Short mmCIF file of C-alpha atoms in Angstrom, two decimals:
data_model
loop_
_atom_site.label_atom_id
_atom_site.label_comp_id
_atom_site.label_asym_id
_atom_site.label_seq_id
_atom_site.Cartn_x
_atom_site.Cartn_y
_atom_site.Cartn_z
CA UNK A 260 -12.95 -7.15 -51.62
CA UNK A 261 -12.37 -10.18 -49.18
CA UNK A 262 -10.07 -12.77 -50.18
CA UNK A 263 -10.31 -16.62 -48.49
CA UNK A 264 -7.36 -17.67 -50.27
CA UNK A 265 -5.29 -17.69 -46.60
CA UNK A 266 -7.90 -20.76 -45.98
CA UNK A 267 -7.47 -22.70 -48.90
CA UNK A 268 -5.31 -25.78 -48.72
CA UNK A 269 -5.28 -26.91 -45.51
CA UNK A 270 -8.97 -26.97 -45.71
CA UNK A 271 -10.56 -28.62 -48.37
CA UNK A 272 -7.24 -30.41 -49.56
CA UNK A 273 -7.06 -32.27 -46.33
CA UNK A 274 -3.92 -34.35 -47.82
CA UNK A 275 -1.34 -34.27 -49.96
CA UNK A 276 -1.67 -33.84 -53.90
CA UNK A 277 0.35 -36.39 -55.67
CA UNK A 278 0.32 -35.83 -59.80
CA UNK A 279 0.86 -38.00 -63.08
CA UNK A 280 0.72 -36.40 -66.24
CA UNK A 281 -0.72 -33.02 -64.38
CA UNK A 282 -3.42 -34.97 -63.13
CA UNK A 283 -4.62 -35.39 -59.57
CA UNK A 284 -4.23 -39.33 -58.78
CA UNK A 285 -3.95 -39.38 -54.55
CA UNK A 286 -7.71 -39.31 -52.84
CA UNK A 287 -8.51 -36.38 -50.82
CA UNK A 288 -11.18 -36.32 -47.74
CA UNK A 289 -14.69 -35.05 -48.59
CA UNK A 290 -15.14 -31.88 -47.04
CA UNK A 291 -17.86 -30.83 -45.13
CA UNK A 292 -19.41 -27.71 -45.04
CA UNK A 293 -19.55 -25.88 -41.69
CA UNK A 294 -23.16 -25.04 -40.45
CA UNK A 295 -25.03 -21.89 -39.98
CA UNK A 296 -28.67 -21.27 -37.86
CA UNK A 297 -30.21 -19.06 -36.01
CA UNK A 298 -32.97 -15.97 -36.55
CA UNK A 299 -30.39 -13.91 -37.93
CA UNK A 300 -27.64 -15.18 -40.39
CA UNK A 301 -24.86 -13.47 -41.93
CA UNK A 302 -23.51 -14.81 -45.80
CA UNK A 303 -20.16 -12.76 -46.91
CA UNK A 304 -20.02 -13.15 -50.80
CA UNK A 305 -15.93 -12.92 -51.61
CA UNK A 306 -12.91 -14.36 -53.45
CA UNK A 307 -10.50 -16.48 -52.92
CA UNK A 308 -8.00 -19.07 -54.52
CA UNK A 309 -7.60 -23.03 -54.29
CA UNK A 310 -4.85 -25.46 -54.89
CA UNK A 311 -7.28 -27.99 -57.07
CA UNK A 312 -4.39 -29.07 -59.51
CA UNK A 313 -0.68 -28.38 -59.92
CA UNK A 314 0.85 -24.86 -60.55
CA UNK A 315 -1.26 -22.52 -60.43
CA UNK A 316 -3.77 -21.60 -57.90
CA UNK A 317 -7.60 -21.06 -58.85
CA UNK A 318 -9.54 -18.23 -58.66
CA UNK A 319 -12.57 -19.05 -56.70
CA UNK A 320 -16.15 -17.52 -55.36
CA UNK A 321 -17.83 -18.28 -51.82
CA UNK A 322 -19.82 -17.54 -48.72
CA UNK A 323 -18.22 -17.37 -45.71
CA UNK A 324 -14.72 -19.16 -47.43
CA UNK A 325 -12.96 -19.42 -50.77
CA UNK A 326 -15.36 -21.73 -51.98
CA UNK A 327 -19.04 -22.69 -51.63
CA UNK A 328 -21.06 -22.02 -48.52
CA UNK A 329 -22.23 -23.15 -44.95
CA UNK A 330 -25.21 -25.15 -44.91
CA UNK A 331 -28.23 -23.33 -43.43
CA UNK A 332 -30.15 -25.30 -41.16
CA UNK A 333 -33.81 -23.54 -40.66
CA UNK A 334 -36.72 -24.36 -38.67
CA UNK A 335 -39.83 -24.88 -40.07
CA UNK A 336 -41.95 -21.52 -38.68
CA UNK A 337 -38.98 -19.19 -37.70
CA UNK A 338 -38.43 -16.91 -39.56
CA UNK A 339 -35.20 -15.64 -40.40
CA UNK A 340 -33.31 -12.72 -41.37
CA UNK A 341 -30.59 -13.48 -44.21
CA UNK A 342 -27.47 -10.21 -44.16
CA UNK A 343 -25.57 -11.01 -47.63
CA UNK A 344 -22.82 -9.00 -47.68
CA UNK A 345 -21.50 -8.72 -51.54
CA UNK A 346 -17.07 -8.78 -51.28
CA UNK A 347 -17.10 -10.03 -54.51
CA UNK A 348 -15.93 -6.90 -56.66
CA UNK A 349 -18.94 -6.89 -59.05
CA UNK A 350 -22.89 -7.22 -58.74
CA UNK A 351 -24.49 -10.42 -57.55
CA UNK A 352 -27.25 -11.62 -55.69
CA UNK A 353 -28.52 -14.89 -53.39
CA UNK A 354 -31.64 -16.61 -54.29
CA UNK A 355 -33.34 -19.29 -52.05
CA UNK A 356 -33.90 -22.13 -54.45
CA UNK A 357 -36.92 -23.90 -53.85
CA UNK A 358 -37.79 -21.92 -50.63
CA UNK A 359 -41.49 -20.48 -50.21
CA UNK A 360 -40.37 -16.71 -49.93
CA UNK A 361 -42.82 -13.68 -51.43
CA UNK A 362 -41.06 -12.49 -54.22
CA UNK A 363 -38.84 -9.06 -52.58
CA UNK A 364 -37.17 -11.86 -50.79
CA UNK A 365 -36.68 -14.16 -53.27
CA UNK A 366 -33.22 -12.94 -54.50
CA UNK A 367 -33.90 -13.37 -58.43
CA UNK A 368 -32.10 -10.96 -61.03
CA UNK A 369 -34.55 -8.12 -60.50
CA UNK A 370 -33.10 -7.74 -56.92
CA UNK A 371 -29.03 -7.25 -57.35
CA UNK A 372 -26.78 -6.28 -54.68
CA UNK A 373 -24.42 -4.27 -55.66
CA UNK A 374 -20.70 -4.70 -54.42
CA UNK A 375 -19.94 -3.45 -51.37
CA UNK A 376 -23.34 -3.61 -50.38
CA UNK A 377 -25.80 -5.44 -47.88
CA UNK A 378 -29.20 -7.23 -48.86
CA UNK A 379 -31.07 -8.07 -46.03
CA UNK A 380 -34.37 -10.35 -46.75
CA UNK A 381 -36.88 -11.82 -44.03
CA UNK A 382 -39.17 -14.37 -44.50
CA UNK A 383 -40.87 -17.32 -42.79
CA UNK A 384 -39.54 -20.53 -43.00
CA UNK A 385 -43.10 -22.18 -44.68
CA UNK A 386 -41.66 -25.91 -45.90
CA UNK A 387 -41.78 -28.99 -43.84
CA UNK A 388 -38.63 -31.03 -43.87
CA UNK A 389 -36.95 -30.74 -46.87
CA UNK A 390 -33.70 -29.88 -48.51
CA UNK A 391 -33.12 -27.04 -50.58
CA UNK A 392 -29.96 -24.96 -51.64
CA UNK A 393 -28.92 -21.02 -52.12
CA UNK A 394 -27.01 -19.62 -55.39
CA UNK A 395 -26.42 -16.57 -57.22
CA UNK A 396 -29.09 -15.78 -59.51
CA UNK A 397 -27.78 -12.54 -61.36
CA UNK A 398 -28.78 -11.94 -64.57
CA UNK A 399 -26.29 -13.20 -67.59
CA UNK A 400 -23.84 -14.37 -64.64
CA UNK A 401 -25.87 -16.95 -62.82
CA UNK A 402 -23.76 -19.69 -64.09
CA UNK A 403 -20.44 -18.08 -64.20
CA UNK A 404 -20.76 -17.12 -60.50
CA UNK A 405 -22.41 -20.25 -59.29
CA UNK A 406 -19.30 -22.44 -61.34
CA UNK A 407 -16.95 -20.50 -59.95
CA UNK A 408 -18.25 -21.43 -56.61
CA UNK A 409 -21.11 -19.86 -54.72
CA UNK A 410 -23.44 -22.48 -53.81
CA UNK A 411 -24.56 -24.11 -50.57
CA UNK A 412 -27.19 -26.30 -49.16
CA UNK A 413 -30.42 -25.04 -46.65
CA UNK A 414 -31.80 -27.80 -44.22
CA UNK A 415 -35.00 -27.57 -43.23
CA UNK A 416 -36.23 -29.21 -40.01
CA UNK A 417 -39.94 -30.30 -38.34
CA UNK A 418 -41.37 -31.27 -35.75
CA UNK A 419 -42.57 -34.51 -37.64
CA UNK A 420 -39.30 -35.36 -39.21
CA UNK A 421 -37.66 -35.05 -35.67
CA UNK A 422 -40.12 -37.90 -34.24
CA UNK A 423 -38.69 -40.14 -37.18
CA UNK A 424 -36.17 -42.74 -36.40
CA UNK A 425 -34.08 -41.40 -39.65
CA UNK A 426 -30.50 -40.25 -39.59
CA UNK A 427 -29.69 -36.33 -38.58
CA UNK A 428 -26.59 -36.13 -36.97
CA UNK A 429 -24.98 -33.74 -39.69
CA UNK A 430 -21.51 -34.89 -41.14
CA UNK A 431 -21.32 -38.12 -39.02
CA UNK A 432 -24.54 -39.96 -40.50
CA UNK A 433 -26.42 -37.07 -42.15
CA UNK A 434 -23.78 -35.94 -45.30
CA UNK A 435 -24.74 -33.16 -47.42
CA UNK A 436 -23.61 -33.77 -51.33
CA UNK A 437 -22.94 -30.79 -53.60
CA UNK A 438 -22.01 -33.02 -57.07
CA UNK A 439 -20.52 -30.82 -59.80
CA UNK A 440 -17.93 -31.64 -62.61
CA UNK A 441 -16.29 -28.71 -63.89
CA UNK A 442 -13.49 -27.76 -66.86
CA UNK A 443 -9.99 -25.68 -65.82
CA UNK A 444 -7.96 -24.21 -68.70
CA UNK A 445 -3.93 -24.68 -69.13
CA UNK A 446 -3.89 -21.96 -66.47
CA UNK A 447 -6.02 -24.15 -63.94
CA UNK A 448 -8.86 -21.37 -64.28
CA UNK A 449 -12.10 -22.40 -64.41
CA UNK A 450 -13.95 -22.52 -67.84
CA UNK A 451 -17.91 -21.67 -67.97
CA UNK A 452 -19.67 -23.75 -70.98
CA UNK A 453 -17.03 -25.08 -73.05
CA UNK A 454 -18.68 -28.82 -72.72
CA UNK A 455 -15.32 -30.08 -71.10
CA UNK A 456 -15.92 -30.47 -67.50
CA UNK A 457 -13.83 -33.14 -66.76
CA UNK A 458 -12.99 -33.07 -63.90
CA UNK A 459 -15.38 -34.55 -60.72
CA UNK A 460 -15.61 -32.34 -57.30
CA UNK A 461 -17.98 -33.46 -54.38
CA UNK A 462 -18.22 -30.58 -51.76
CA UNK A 463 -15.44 -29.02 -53.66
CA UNK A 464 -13.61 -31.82 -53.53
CA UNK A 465 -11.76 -33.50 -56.43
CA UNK A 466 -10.96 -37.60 -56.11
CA UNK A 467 -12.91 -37.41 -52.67
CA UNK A 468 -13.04 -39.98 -49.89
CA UNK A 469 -15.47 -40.25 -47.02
CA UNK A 470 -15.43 -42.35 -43.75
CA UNK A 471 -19.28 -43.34 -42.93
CA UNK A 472 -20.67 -45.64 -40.23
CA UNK A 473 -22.14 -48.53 -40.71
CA UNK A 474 -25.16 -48.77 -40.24
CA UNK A 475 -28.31 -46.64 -41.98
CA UNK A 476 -26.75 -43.23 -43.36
CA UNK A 477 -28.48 -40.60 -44.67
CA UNK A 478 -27.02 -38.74 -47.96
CA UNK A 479 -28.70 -35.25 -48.97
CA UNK A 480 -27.90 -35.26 -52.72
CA UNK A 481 -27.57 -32.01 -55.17
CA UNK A 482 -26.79 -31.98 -58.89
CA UNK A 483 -24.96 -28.60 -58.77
CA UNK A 484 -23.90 -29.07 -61.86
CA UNK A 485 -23.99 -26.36 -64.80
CA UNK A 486 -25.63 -28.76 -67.75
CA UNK A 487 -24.67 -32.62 -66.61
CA UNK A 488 -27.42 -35.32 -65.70
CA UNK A 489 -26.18 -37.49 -63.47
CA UNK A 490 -27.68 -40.83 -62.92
CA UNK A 491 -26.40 -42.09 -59.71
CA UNK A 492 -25.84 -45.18 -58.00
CA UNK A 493 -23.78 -47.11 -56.23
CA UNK A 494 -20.84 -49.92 -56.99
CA UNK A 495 -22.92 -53.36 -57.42
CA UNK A 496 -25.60 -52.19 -57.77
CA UNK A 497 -26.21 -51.95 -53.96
CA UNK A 498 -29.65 -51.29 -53.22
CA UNK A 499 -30.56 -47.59 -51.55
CA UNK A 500 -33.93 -45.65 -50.46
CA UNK A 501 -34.87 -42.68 -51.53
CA UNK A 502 -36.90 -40.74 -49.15
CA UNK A 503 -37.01 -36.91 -50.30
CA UNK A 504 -36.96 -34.63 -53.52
CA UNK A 505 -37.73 -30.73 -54.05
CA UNK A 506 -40.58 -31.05 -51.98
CA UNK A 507 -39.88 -32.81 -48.94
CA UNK A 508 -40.09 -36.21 -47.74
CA UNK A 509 -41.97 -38.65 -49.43
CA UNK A 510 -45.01 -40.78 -48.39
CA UNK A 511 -43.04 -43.87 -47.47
CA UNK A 512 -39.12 -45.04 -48.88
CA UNK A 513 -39.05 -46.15 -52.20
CA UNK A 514 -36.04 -48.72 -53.24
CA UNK A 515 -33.90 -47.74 -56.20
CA UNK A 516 -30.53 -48.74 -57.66
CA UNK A 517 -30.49 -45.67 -59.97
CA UNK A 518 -31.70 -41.99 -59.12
CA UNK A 519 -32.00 -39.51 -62.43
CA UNK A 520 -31.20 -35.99 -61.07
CA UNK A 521 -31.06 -32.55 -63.46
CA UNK A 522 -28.82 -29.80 -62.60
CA UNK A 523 -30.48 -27.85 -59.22
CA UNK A 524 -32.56 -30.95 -58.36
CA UNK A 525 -32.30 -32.43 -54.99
CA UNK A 526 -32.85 -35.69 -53.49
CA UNK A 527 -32.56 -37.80 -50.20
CA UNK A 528 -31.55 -41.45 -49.97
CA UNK A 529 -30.91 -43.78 -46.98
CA UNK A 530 -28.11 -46.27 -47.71
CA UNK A 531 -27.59 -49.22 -45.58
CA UNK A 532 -24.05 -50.09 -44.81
CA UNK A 533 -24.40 -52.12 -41.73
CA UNK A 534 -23.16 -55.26 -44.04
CA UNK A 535 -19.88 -53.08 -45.35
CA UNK A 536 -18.25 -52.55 -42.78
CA UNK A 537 -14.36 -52.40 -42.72
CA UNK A 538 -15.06 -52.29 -46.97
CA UNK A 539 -15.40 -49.56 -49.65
CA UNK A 540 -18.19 -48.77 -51.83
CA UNK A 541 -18.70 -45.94 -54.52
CA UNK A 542 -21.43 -43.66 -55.28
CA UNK A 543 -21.00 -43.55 -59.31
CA UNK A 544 -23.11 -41.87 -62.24
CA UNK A 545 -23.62 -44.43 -64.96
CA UNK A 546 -23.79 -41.78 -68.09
CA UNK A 547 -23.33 -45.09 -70.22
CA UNK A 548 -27.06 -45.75 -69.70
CA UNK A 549 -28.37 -42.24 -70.40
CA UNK A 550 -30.85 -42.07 -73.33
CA UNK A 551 -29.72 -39.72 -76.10
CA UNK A 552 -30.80 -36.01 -75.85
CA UNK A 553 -29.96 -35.96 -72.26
CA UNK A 554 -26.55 -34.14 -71.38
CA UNK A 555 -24.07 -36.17 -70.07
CA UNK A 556 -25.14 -38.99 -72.53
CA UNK A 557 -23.23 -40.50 -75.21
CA UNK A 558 -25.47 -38.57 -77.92
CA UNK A 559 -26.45 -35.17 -76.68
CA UNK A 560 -29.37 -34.50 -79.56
CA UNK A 561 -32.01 -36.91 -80.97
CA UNK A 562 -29.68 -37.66 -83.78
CA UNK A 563 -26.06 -38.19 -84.89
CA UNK A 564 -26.18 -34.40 -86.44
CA UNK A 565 -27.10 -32.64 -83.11
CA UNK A 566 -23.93 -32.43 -80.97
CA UNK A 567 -22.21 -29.70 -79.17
CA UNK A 568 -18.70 -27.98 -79.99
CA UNK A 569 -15.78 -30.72 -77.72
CA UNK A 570 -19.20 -32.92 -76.11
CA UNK A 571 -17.27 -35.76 -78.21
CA UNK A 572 -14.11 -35.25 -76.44
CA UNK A 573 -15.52 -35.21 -72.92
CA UNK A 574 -14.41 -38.81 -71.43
CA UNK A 575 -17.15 -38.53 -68.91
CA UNK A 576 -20.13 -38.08 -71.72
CA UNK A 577 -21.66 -41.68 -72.47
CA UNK A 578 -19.06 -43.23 -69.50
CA UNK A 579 -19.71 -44.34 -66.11
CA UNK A 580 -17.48 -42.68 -63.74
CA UNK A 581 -16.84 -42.71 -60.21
CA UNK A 582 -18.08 -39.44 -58.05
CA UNK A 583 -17.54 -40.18 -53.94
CA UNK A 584 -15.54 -43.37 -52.54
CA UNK A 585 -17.20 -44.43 -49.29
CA UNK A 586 -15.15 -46.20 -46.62
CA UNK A 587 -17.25 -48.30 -44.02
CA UNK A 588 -16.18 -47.96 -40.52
CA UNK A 589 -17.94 -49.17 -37.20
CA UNK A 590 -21.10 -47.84 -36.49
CA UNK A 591 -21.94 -45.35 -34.29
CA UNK A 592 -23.41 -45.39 -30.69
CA UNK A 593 -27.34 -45.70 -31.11
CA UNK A 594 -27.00 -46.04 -34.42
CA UNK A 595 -30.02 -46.10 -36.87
CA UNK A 596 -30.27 -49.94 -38.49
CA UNK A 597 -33.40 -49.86 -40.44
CA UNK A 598 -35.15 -48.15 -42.68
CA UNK A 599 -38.65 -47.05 -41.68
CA UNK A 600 -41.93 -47.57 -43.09
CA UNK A 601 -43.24 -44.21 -43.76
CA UNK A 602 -41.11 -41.04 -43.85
CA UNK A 603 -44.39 -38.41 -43.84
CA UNK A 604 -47.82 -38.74 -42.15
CA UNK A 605 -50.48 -39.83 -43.36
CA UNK A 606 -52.92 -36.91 -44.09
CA UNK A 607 -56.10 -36.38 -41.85
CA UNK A 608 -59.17 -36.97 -43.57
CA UNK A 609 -62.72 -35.35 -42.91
CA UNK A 610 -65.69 -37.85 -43.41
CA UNK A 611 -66.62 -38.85 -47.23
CA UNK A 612 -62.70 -37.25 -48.12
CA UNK A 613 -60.56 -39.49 -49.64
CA UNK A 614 -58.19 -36.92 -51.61
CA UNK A 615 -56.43 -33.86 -50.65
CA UNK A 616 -57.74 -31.79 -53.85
CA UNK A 617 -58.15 -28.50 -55.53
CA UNK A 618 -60.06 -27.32 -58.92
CA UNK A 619 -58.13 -25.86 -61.05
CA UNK A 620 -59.25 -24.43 -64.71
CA UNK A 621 -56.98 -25.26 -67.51
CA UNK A 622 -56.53 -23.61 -70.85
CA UNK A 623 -55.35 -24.27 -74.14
CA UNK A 624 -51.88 -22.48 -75.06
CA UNK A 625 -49.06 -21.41 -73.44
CA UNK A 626 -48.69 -20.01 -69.91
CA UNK A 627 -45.51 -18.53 -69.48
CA UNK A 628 -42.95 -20.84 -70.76
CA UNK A 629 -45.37 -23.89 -70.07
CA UNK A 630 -47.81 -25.56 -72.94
CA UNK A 631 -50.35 -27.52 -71.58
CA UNK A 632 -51.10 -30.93 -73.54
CA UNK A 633 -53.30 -31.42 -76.38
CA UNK A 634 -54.78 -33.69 -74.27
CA UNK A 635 -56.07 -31.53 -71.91
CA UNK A 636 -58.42 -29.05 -73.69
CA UNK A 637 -60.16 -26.18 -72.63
CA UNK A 638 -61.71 -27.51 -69.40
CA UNK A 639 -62.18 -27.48 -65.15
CA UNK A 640 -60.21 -30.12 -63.44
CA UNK A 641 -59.64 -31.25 -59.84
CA UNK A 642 -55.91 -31.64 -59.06
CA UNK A 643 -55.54 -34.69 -56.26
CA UNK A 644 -52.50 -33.97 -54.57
CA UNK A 645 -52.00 -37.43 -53.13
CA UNK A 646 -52.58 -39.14 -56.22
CA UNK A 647 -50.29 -36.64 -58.49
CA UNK A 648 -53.14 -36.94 -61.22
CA UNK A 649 -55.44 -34.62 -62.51
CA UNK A 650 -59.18 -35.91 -62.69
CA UNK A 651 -60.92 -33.65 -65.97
CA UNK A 652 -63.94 -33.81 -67.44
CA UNK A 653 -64.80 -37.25 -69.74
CA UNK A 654 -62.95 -39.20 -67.61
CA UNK A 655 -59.44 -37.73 -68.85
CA UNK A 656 -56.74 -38.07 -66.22
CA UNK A 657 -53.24 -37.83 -66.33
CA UNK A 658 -50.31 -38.22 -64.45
CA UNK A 659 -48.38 -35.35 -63.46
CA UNK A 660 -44.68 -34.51 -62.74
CA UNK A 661 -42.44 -32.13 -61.52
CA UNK A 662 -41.58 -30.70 -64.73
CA UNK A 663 -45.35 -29.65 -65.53
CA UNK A 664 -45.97 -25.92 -64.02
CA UNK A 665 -49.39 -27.49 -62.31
CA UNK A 666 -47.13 -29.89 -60.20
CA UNK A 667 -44.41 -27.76 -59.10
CA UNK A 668 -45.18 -26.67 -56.05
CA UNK A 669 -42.77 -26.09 -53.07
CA UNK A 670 -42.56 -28.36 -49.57
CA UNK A 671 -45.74 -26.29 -47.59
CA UNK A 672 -46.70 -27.39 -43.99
CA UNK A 673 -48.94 -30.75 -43.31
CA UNK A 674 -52.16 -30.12 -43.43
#
């Protein structure tokens, strides 16, 4: 079994810990996670202990360290050979979330690697530009394992997206975001599902800090959060761009002062802080302005009887709170200063084609864990793509999104 713990403080406590009332009050700098690449990369699952609070260290899992992982930067059309070595003392196994991988590859529950041993997947990289993230995915223990700390971000890079005049210069103007709040006990261990996860960690960080350029930085975003919505934005309402989700990069920016994101979803936003510099701004999540039956909301059910056991005594249910302080510094050399126009090509159309479209034959009932709306009866449809609508017979359409099993579909090559 390998143990990290000899890395621990002087790593991703980069200062000093001051406490009040067993609390920690001094701001610590965001780490950032080292990077991996290549056609063959190697992911030790172990162990290891952090100083997050005072007394006690915590009992941690990672890749590669005490806690999280590297970020895997892949090129779209390589293809890659992933060696997860499993130090953890028990089963456990690495899934590719969001990835195009056939299903031997895909790391799910049905292929567990046992400790001590090896798994050692290839696939194609398939997506265009995107970002995506790896995590345990062992039956009964996916959350325990991935609380505890296995989880890191996967890059994906193009061709196309290189040609764009968008930030990539990874940890300077390109920051990856792993967002989780999690609950310790008296003995600073963590808790799994006791609705008290209190406490705030970017990257593994708790009370972070970050020093950005300014000028237009790019901010990779993950919820990797057990059950918590967040609904993010930043101090003023200072406007942002949001140029990617799950599946890529999206037609063209779109301006937002809020972004919604669910536990595993990822996003993409440009901020621009050419006007802040030598000031401080903060990405928050403004749970005051959740609708009910959302967690992370003041209500977590439709109605006053629906709760869950402590969700009442959570300060950060219902409240906005404060997730990553931002310090503006000067900009960079060649920095980027706008944001662009379009952030994916345009797709090539043959003569007469104005959608990119498929038929697709729906029926009534349940598919898997999906029900398709009453709406939508027993019937052939053709799915446009570029319009996220499906066009059915009597003139029904309908809007799709993510959620619907139709839509979800992962970030596949231009056409």
């Amino acid at each position: 079994m390998t143990d990290h713990s000899r890395t621990s403080t002087g790593l991703f406590l980069a200062v000093c810990i001051f406490a009040v009332g067993g609390e920690v009050t001094a701001q610590n700098q965001l780490l950032i996670p080292d990077t991996v690449s290549g056609e063959v990369i190697d992911l030790e699952l172990g162990m290891g202990t952090l100083q997050f609070l005072p007394g006690t260290l915590t009992q941690t899992m990672g890749v590669n360290g005490p806690l999280l992982g590297p970020t895997i930067i892949l090129q779209q059309g390589q293809t890659v050979t992933m060696n997860v070595n499993n130090q953890l003392g028990e089963p456990s196994t690495i899934h590719w979330h969001g990835m195009h991988v056939p299903p031997e590859a895909d790391g799910g529950p049905h292929t567990p690697i046992a400790a001590g041993d090896t798994w050692s997947p290839s696939f194609a990289v398939l997506e265009r530009a995107s970002t995506h993230w790896y995590h345990p995915h062992l039956h009964m223990h996916t959350n325990e394992q991935v609380v505890k700390g296995i989880a890191g971000l996967i890059i994906v890079r193009d061709p196309f997206e290189a040609a764009l005049a968008l930030p990539r210069t990874y940890g300077v103007d390109d920051i990856p975001l792993v967002l989780q709040t999690k609950q310790f006990d008296a003995d600073n261990q963590v808790v799994v599902g006791d609705a008290l996860d209190t406490h705030v960690l970017v990257n593994g960080t708790l009370d972070p800090y970050v020093d950005l350029p300014g000028q237009v930085v790019r901010l990779r975003l993950l919820n990797g959060a057990s059950e918590r919505v967040l609904n993010l934005g930043l101090t003023g309402n200072h406007a942002f761009h949001q140029i990617g989700t799950d599946g890529g990069l999206l037609a063209a920016p779109v301006q937002l002062t809020r972004l919604r994101l669910a536990p595993g979803e990822r996003a993409e936003v440009l901020v621009d802080l050419s006007a802040l510099q030598g000031q401080s701004i903060e990405l928050l999540s403004f749970g005051s302005e959740l609708p009910s039956a959302i967690y992370g909301a003041t209500q977590p059910g439709m109605g006053p009887g629906q709760t869950i056991p402590n969700y009442t005594l959570n300060p950060l249910n219902g409240n906005d709170f404060s997730m990553l302080q931002i310090n503006v510094g000067p900009p960079t050399p060649n920095p980027i200063t706008s944001v662009p126009a379009r952030t994916r090509r345009a797709h090539a159309m043959g003569r007469g084609q104005r959608q990119r479209d498929a038929h697709v034959h729906l029926h009534p009932g349940e598919h898997g864990p999906y029900r398709h709306p009453r709406s939508l009866p027993d019937q052939r449809c053709l799915l446009r793509y570029d319009e996220h609508q499906l066009r059915c017979a009597a003139g029904q359409h309908r809007g799709l999104g993510t959620h619907q099993s139709v839509a979800h579909r992962p970030s596949l090559p231009y056409p």
